[in-house]
mmCIF file of C-alpha atoms and ligand atoms in Angstrom:
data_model
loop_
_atom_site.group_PDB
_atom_site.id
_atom_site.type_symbol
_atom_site.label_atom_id
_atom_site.label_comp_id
_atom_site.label_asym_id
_atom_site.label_seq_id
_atom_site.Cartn_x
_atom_site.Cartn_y
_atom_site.Cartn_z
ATOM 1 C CA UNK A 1 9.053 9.083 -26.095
ATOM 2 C CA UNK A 2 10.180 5.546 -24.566
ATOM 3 C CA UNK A 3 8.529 2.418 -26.763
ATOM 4 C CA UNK A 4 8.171 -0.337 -24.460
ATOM 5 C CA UNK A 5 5.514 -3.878 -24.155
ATOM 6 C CA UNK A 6 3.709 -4.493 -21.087
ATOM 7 C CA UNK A 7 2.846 -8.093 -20.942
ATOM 8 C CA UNK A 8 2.825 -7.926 -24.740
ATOM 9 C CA UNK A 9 1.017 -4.857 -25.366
ATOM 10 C CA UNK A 10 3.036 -1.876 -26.660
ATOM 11 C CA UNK A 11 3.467 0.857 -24.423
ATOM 12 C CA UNK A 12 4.730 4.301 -25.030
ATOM 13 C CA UNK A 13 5.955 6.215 -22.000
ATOM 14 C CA UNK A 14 7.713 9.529 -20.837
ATOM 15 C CA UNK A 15 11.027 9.503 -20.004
ATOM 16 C CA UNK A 16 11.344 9.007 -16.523
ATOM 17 C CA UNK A 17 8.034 7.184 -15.986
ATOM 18 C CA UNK A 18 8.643 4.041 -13.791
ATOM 19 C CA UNK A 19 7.336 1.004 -15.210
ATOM 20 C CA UNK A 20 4.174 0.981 -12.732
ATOM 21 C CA UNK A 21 3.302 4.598 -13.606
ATOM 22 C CA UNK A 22 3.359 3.315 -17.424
ATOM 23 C CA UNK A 23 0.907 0.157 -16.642
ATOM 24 C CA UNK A 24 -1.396 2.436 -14.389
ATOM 25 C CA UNK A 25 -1.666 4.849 -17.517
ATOM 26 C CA UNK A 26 -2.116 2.027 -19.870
ATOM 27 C CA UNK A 27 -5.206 0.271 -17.668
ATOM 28 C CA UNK A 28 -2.751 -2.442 -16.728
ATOM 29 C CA UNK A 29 -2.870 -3.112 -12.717
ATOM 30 C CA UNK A 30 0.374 -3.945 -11.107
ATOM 31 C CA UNK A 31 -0.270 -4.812 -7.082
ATOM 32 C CA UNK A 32 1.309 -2.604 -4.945
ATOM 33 C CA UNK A 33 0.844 -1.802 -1.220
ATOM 34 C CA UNK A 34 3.596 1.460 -0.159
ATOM 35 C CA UNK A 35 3.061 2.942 -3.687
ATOM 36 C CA UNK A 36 0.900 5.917 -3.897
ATOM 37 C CA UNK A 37 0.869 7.874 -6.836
ATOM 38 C CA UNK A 38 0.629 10.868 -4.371
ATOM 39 C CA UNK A 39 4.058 9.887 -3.015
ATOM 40 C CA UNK A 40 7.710 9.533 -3.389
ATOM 41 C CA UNK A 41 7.762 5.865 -4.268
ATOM 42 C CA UNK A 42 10.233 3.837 -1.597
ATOM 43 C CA UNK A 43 10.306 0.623 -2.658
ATOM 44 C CA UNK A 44 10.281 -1.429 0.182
ATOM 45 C CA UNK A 45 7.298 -4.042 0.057
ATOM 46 C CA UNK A 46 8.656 -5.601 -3.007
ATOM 47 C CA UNK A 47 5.274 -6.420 -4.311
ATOM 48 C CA UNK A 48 4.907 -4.737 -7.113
ATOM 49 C CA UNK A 49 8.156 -7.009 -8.691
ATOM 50 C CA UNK A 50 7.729 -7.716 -12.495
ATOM 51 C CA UNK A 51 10.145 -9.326 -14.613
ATOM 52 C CA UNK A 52 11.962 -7.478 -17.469
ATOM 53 C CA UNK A 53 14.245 -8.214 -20.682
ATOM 54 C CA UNK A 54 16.362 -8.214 -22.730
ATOM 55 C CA UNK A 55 18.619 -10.498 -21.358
ATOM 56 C CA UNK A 56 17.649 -13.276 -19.028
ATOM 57 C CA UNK A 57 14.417 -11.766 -17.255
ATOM 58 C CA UNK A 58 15.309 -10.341 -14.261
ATOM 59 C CA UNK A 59 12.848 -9.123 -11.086
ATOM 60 C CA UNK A 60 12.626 -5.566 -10.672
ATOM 61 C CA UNK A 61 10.490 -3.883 -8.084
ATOM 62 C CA UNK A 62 8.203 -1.590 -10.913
ATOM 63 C CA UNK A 63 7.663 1.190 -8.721
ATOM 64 C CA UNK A 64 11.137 2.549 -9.136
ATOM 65 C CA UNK A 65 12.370 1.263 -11.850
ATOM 66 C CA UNK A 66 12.248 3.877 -14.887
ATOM 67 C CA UNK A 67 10.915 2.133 -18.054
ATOM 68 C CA UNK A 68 13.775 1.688 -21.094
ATOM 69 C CA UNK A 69 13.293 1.410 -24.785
ATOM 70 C CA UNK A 70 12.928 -2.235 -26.158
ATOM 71 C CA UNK A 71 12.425 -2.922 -22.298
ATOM 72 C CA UNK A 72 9.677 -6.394 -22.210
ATOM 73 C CA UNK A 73 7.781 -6.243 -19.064
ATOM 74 C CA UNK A 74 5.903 -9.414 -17.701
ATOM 75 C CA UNK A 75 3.482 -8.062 -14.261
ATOM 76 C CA UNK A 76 1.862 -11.908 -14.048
ATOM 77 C CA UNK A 77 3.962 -15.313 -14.079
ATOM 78 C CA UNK A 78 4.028 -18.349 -11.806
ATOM 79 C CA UNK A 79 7.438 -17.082 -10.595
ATOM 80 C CA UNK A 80 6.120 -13.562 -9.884
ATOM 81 C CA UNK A 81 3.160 -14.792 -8.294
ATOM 82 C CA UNK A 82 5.043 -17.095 -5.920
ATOM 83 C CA UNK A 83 7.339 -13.814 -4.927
ATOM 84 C CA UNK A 84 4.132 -11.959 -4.011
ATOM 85 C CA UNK A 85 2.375 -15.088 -2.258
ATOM 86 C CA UNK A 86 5.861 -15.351 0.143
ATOM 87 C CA UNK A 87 5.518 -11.654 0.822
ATOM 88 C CA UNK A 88 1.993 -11.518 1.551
ATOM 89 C CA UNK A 89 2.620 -14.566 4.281
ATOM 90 C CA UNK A 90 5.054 -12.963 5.990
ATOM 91 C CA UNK A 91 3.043 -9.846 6.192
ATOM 92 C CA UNK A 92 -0.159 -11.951 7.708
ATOM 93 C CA UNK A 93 2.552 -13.743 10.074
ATOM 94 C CA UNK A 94 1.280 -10.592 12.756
ATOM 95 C CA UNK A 95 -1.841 -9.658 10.938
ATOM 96 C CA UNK A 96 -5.332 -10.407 12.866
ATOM 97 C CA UNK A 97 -8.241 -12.096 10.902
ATOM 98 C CA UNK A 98 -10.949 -9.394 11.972
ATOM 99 C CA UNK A 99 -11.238 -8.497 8.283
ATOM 100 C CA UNK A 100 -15.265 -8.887 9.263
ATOM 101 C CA UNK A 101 -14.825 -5.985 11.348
ATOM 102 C CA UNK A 102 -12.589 -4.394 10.238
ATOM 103 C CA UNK A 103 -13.724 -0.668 8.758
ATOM 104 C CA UNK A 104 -11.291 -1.917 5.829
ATOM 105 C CA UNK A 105 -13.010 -5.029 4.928
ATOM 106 C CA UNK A 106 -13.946 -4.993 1.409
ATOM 107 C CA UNK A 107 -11.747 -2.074 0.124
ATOM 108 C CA UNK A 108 -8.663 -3.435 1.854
ATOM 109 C CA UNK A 109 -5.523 -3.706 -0.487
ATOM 110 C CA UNK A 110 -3.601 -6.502 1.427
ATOM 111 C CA UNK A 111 -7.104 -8.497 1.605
ATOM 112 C CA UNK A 112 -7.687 -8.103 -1.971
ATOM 113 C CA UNK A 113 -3.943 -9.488 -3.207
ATOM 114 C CA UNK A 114 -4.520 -12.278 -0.861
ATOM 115 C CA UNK A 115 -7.524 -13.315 -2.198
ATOM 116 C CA UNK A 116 -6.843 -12.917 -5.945
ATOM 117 C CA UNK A 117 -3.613 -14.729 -4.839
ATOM 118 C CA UNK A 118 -5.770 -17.517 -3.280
ATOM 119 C CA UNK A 119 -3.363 -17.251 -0.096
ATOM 120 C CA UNK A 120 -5.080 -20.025 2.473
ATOM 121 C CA UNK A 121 -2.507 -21.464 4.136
ATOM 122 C CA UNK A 122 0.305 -19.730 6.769
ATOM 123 C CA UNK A 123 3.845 -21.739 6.703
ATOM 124 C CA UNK A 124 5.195 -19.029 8.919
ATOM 125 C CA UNK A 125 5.607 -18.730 12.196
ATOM 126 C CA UNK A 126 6.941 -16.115 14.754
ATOM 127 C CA UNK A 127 6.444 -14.676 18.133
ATOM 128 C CA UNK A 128 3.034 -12.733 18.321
ATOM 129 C CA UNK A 129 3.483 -9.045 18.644
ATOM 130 C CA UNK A 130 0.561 -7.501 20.617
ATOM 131 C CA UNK A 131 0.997 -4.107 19.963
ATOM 132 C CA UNK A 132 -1.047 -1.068 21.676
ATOM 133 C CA UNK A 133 -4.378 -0.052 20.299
ATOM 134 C CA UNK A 134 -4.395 3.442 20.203
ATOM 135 C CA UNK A 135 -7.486 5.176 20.848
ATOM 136 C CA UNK A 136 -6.043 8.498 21.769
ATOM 137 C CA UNK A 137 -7.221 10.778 19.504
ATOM 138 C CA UNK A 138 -10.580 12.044 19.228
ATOM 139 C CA UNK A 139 -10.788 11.259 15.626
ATOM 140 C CA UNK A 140 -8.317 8.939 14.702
ATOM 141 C CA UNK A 141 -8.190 5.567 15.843
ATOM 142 C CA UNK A 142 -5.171 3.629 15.445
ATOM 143 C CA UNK A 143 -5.001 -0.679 14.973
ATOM 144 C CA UNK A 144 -0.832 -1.311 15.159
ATOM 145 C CA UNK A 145 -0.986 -4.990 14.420
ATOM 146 C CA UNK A 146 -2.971 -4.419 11.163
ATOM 147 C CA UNK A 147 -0.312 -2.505 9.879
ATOM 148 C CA UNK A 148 1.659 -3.529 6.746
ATOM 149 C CA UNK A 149 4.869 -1.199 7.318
ATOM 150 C CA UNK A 150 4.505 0.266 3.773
ATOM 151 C CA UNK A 151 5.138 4.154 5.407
ATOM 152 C CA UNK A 152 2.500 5.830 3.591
ATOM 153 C CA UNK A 153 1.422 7.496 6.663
ATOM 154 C CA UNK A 154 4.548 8.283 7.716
ATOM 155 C CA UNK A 155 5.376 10.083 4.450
ATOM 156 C CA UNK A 156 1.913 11.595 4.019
ATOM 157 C CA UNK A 157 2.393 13.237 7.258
ATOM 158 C CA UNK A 158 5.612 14.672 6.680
ATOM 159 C CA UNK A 159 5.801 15.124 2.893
ATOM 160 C CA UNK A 160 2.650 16.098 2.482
ATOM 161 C CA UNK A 161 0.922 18.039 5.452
ATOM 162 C CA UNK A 162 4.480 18.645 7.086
ATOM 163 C CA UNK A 163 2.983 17.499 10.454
ATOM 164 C CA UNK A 164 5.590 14.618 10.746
ATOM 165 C CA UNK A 165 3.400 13.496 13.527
ATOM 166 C CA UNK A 166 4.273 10.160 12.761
ATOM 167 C CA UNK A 167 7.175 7.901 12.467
ATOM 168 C CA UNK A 168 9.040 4.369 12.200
ATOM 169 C CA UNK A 169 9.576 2.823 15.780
ATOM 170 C CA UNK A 170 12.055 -0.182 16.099
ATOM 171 C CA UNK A 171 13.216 -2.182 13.415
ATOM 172 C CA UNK A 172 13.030 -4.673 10.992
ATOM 173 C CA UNK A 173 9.689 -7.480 12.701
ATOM 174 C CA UNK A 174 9.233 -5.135 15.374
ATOM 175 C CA UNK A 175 9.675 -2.021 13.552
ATOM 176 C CA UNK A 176 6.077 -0.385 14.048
ATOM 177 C CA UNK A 177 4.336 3.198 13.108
ATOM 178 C CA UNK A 178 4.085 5.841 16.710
ATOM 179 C CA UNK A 179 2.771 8.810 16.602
ATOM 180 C CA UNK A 180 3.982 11.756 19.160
ATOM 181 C CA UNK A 181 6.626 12.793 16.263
ATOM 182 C CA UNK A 182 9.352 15.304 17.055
ATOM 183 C CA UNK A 183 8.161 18.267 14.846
ATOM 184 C CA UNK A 184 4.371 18.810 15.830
ATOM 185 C CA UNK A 185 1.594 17.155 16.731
ATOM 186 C CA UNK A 186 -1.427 15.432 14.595
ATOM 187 C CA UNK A 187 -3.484 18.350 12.804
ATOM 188 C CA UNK A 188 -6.252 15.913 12.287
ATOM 189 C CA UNK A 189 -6.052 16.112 8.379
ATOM 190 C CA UNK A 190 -7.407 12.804 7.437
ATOM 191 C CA UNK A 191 -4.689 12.072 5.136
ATOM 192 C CA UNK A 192 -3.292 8.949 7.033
ATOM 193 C CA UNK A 193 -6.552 7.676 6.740
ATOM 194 C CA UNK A 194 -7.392 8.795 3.141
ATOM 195 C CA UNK A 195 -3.688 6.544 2.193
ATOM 196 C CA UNK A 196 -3.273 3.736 4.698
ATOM 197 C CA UNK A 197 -4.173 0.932 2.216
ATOM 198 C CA UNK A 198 -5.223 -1.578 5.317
ATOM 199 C CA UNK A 199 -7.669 -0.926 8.699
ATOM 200 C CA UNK A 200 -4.570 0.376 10.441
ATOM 201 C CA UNK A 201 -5.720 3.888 10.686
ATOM 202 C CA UNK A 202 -9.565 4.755 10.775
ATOM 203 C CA UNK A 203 -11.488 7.349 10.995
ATOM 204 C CA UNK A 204 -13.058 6.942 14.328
ATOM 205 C CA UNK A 205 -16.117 8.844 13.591
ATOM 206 C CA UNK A 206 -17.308 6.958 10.856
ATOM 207 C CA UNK A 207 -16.403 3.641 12.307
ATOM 208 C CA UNK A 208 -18.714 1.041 11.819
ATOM 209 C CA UNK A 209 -21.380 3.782 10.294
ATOM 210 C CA UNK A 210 -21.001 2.974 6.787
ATOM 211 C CA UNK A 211 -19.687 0.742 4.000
ATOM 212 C CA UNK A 212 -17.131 2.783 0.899
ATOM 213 C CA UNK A 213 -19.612 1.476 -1.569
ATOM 214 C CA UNK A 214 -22.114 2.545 0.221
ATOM 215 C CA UNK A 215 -21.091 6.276 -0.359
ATOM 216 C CA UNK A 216 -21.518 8.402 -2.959
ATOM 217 C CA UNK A 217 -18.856 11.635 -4.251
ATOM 218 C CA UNK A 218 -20.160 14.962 -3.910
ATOM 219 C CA UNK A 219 -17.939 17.990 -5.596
ATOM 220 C CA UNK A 220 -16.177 19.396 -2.943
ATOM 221 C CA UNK A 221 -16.957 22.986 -1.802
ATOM 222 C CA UNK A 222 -13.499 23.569 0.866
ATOM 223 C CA UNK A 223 -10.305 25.423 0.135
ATOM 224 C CA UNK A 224 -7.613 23.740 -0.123
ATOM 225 C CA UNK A 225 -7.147 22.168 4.004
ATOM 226 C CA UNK A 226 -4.346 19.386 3.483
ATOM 227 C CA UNK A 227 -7.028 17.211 4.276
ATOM 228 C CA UNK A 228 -6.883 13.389 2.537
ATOM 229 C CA UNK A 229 -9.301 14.374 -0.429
ATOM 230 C CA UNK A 230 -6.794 16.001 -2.678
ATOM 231 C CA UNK A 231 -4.917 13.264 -2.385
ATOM 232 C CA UNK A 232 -6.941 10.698 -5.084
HETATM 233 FE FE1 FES B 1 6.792 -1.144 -5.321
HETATM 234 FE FE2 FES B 1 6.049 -1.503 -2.797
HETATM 235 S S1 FES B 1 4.834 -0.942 -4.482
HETATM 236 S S2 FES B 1 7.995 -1.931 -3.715
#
Protein backbone atom coordinates (compact mmCIF):
# COMPACT_ATOMS: atom_id res chain seq x y z
CA UNK A 1 0.00 0.00 0.00
CA UNK A 2 1.26 3.64 -1.14
CA UNK A 3 0.55 6.44 1.85
CA UNK A 4 0.10 9.60 0.18
CA UNK A 5 -2.05 13.38 1.07
CA UNK A 6 -4.34 14.74 -1.37
CA UNK A 7 -4.72 18.37 -0.72
CA UNK A 8 -3.98 17.48 2.91
CA UNK A 9 -6.02 14.54 3.41
CA UNK A 10 -4.21 11.19 3.71
CA UNK A 11 -4.63 8.90 1.01
CA UNK A 12 -3.75 5.30 0.74
CA UNK A 13 -3.45 3.88 -2.76
CA UNK A 14 -2.44 0.70 -4.82
CA UNK A 15 0.60 0.55 -6.36
CA UNK A 16 0.26 1.67 -9.70
CA UNK A 17 -2.81 3.88 -9.16
CA UNK A 18 -2.24 7.31 -10.89
CA UNK A 19 -2.80 10.13 -8.73
CA UNK A 20 -6.37 10.93 -10.39
CA UNK A 21 -7.53 7.32 -9.95
CA UNK A 22 -6.51 7.84 -6.08
CA UNK A 23 -8.61 11.32 -5.76
CA UNK A 24 -11.62 9.74 -7.77
CA UNK A 25 -11.57 6.82 -5.10
CA UNK A 26 -11.13 9.17 -2.28
CA UNK A 27 -14.34 11.61 -3.40
CA UNK A 28 -11.78 14.20 -4.42
CA UNK A 29 -12.63 15.63 -8.13
CA UNK A 30 -9.71 16.43 -10.28
CA UNK A 31 -11.04 18.10 -13.85
CA UNK A 32 -10.25 16.20 -16.62
CA UNK A 33 -11.58 16.17 -20.23
CA UNK A 34 -9.58 12.91 -22.41
CA UNK A 35 -9.58 10.85 -19.14
CA UNK A 36 -12.04 8.11 -18.94
CA UNK A 37 -11.73 5.65 -16.43
CA UNK A 38 -12.88 3.21 -19.23
CA UNK A 39 -9.70 4.09 -21.15
CA UNK A 40 -6.04 4.01 -21.56
CA UNK A 41 -5.30 7.42 -20.13
CA UNK A 42 -3.18 9.67 -22.92
CA UNK A 43 -2.45 12.60 -21.39
CA UNK A 44 -2.78 15.15 -23.78
CA UNK A 45 -5.28 17.97 -22.55
CA UNK A 46 -3.12 18.77 -19.66
CA UNK A 47 -6.02 19.66 -17.51
CA UNK A 48 -6.03 17.52 -15.01
CA UNK A 49 -2.24 19.12 -13.86
CA UNK A 50 -1.78 19.13 -10.00
CA UNK A 51 1.22 20.06 -8.25
CA UNK A 52 3.32 17.53 -6.22
CA UNK A 53 6.29 17.42 -3.54
CA UNK A 54 8.76 16.82 -2.05
CA UNK A 55 10.98 19.09 -3.51
CA UNK A 56 9.94 22.34 -5.07
CA UNK A 57 6.24 21.52 -6.28
CA UNK A 58 6.29 20.61 -9.59
CA UNK A 59 3.09 20.27 -12.28
CA UNK A 60 2.30 16.89 -13.21
CA UNK A 61 -0.54 15.95 -15.49
CA UNK A 62 -2.48 13.40 -12.63
CA UNK A 63 -3.84 11.15 -15.07
CA UNK A 64 -0.58 9.40 -15.68
CA UNK A 65 1.35 10.02 -13.14
CA UNK A 66 1.50 6.90 -10.63
CA UNK A 67 1.10 8.14 -7.00
CA UNK A 68 4.56 7.71 -4.66
CA UNK A 69 4.89 7.33 -0.96
CA UNK A 70 5.32 10.66 1.04
CA UNK A 71 4.13 12.12 -2.44
CA UNK A 72 1.93 15.80 -1.33
CA UNK A 73 -0.57 16.43 -3.95
CA UNK A 74 -2.24 19.97 -4.31
CA UNK A 75 -5.48 19.55 -7.28
CA UNK A 76 -6.56 23.50 -6.49
CA UNK A 77 -4.06 26.62 -6.38
CA UNK A 78 -4.04 30.01 -8.07
CA UNK A 79 -1.16 28.67 -10.22
CA UNK A 80 -3.07 25.49 -11.18
CA UNK A 81 -6.10 27.29 -11.83
CA UNK A 82 -4.44 29.80 -14.16
CA UNK A 83 -2.87 26.56 -16.17
CA UNK A 84 -6.43 25.24 -16.63
CA UNK A 85 -8.06 28.80 -17.40
CA UNK A 86 -5.14 29.17 -20.45
CA UNK A 87 -6.12 25.72 -21.63
CA UNK A 88 -9.70 26.07 -21.55
CA UNK A 89 -9.24 29.51 -23.82
CA UNK A 90 -7.45 28.03 -26.27
CA UNK A 91 -9.87 25.22 -26.52
CA UNK A 92 -13.00 27.88 -26.90
CA UNK A 93 -10.61 29.81 -29.50
CA UNK A 94 -12.83 27.37 -32.30
CA UNK A 95 -15.61 26.42 -30.00
CA UNK A 96 -19.28 27.86 -30.93
CA UNK A 97 -21.47 29.42 -28.11
CA UNK A 98 -24.68 27.25 -28.96
CA UNK A 99 -24.32 25.70 -25.50
CA UNK A 100 -28.37 26.66 -25.47
CA UNK A 101 -28.77 24.18 -28.04
CA UNK A 102 -26.60 22.20 -27.75
CA UNK A 103 -27.90 18.39 -26.68
CA UNK A 104 -24.77 18.81 -24.22
CA UNK A 105 -25.83 21.85 -22.45
CA UNK A 106 -26.01 21.24 -18.87
CA UNK A 107 -24.02 17.92 -18.61
CA UNK A 108 -21.20 19.28 -20.75
CA UNK A 109 -17.64 18.79 -19.17
CA UNK A 110 -15.79 21.70 -20.99
CA UNK A 111 -18.94 24.03 -20.03
CA UNK A 112 -18.83 23.02 -16.53
CA UNK A 113 -14.75 23.77 -15.97
CA UNK A 114 -15.41 27.00 -17.63
CA UNK A 115 -17.91 28.05 -15.50
CA UNK A 116 -16.53 26.88 -12.12
CA UNK A 117 -13.38 28.54 -13.62
CA UNK A 118 -15.41 31.78 -14.17
CA UNK A 119 -13.77 31.89 -17.81
CA UNK A 120 -15.58 35.25 -19.44
CA UNK A 121 -13.23 36.72 -21.38
CA UNK A 122 -11.29 35.25 -24.83
CA UNK A 123 -7.57 36.86 -25.24
CA UNK A 124 -7.09 34.50 -28.12
CA UNK A 125 -7.40 34.79 -31.41
CA UNK A 126 -7.00 32.59 -34.60
CA UNK A 127 -8.37 31.88 -37.96
CA UNK A 128 -11.98 30.35 -37.69
CA UNK A 129 -12.12 26.76 -38.71
CA UNK A 130 -15.57 25.92 -40.19
CA UNK A 131 -15.48 22.43 -40.22
CA UNK A 132 -18.23 19.99 -41.89
CA UNK A 133 -21.31 19.06 -39.98
CA UNK A 134 -21.79 15.63 -40.46
CA UNK A 135 -25.15 14.37 -40.66
CA UNK A 136 -24.40 11.15 -42.42
CA UNK A 137 -25.39 8.61 -40.35
CA UNK A 138 -28.76 7.65 -39.53
CA UNK A 139 -28.11 7.75 -35.90
CA UNK A 140 -25.21 9.60 -35.19
CA UNK A 141 -24.86 13.10 -35.76
CA UNK A 142 -21.59 14.62 -35.75
CA UNK A 143 -20.73 18.72 -34.63
CA UNK A 144 -16.64 18.97 -35.65
CA UNK A 145 -16.14 22.44 -34.30
CA UNK A 146 -17.47 21.45 -30.82
CA UNK A 147 -14.89 19.08 -30.50
CA UNK A 148 -12.19 19.29 -27.78
CA UNK A 149 -9.52 16.81 -29.44
CA UNK A 150 -9.35 14.74 -26.19
CA UNK A 151 -9.60 11.19 -28.54
CA UNK A 152 -12.01 9.47 -26.47
CA UNK A 153 -13.92 8.53 -29.45
CA UNK A 154 -11.22 7.65 -31.30
CA UNK A 155 -9.99 5.19 -28.65
CA UNK A 156 -13.46 3.97 -27.70
CA UNK A 157 -13.89 2.94 -31.18
CA UNK A 158 -10.85 1.11 -31.60
CA UNK A 159 -9.95 -0.07 -28.08
CA UNK A 160 -13.05 -0.79 -27.13
CA UNK A 161 -15.60 -1.95 -29.90
CA UNK A 162 -12.58 -2.58 -32.38
CA UNK A 163 -14.56 -0.68 -35.08
CA UNK A 164 -11.70 1.94 -35.49
CA UNK A 165 -14.24 3.78 -37.47
CA UNK A 166 -12.78 6.81 -36.39
CA UNK A 167 -9.60 8.67 -36.39
CA UNK A 168 -7.25 11.89 -35.98
CA UNK A 169 -7.26 14.03 -39.29
CA UNK A 170 -4.51 16.78 -39.66
CA UNK A 171 -2.55 18.11 -37.02
CA UNK A 172 -1.89 20.10 -34.25
CA UNK A 173 -5.10 23.50 -34.67
CA UNK A 174 -6.41 21.76 -37.51
CA UNK A 175 -6.04 18.33 -36.38
CA UNK A 176 -9.85 17.17 -36.30
CA UNK A 177 -11.83 13.67 -35.59
CA UNK A 178 -13.18 11.79 -39.43
CA UNK A 179 -14.84 9.00 -39.51
CA UNK A 180 -14.60 6.49 -42.73
CA UNK A 181 -11.58 4.67 -40.72
CA UNK A 182 -9.45 2.10 -42.51
CA UNK A 183 -10.56 -1.10 -40.60
CA UNK A 184 -14.50 -1.07 -40.78
CA UNK A 185 -17.15 0.99 -40.74
CA UNK A 186 -19.40 2.56 -37.72
CA UNK A 187 -21.43 -0.43 -36.01
CA UNK A 188 -23.67 2.13 -34.49
CA UNK A 189 -22.70 1.17 -30.81
CA UNK A 190 -23.36 4.36 -29.06
CA UNK A 191 -20.16 4.37 -27.35
CA UNK A 192 -18.76 7.64 -28.97
CA UNK A 193 -21.69 9.15 -27.74
CA UNK A 194 -21.91 7.45 -24.28
CA UNK A 195 -17.82 9.11 -23.84
CA UNK A 196 -17.55 12.29 -25.88
CA UNK A 197 -17.52 14.64 -22.83
CA UNK A 198 -18.84 17.79 -25.16
CA UNK A 199 -21.99 18.03 -27.96
CA UNK A 200 -19.53 16.79 -30.55
CA UNK A 201 -21.17 13.52 -31.10
CA UNK A 202 -25.04 13.06 -30.45
CA UNK A 203 -27.30 10.76 -30.65
CA UNK A 204 -29.45 11.95 -33.43
CA UNK A 205 -32.53 10.25 -32.34
CA UNK A 206 -32.86 11.69 -29.13
CA UNK A 207 -31.82 15.12 -30.18
CA UNK A 208 -33.60 17.79 -28.76
CA UNK A 209 -36.25 15.08 -27.14
CA UNK A 210 -35.05 15.17 -23.73
CA UNK A 211 -32.90 16.69 -20.99
CA UNK A 212 -30.06 13.85 -18.93
CA UNK A 213 -31.78 14.91 -15.78
CA UNK A 214 -34.72 14.45 -17.11
CA UNK A 215 -34.12 10.59 -17.39
CA UNK A 216 -34.29 8.06 -15.15
CA UNK A 217 -31.89 4.40 -15.04
CA UNK A 218 -33.68 1.34 -15.62
CA UNK A 219 -31.60 -2.16 -15.00
CA UNK A 220 -30.63 -3.20 -18.18
CA UNK A 221 -32.11 -6.41 -19.69
CA UNK A 222 -29.39 -6.81 -23.13
CA UNK A 223 -26.40 -9.07 -23.46
CA UNK A 224 -23.51 -7.74 -23.55
CA UNK A 225 -23.69 -5.47 -27.36
CA UNK A 226 -20.49 -3.13 -27.04
CA UNK A 227 -22.95 -0.59 -26.83
CA UNK A 228 -21.93 2.80 -24.57
CA UNK A 229 -23.79 1.51 -21.33
CA UNK A 230 -21.13 -0.75 -20.01
CA UNK A 231 -18.99 1.79 -20.27
CA UNK A 232 -20.04 3.99 -16.80
FE1 LIG B 1 -5.06 14.16 -17.75
FE2 LIG B 1 -6.25 15.07 -19.94
S1 LIG B 1 -7.16 14.32 -18.14
S2 LIG B 1 -4.12 15.12 -19.44
Amino acid sequence: MIYLKIDGKEIHAEPGMTILQAADANGIYIPRLCYHKALSPIGSCRLCVVEVKPGPPRPVPSCTTPVADNMEVTTRSERLDRYRREVLQLLLINHPLDCPICDKGGECELQNMVRELKISEQPYQAVKLVPKYDNLSPLIERYPDRCVNCERCVRVCRDWVGAAALYFDNRGYRTTVTAGGPVMDCEFCGSCIAVCPVGAIVDKTFKYSARAWELEKEPAVCPYCGGGCHLF
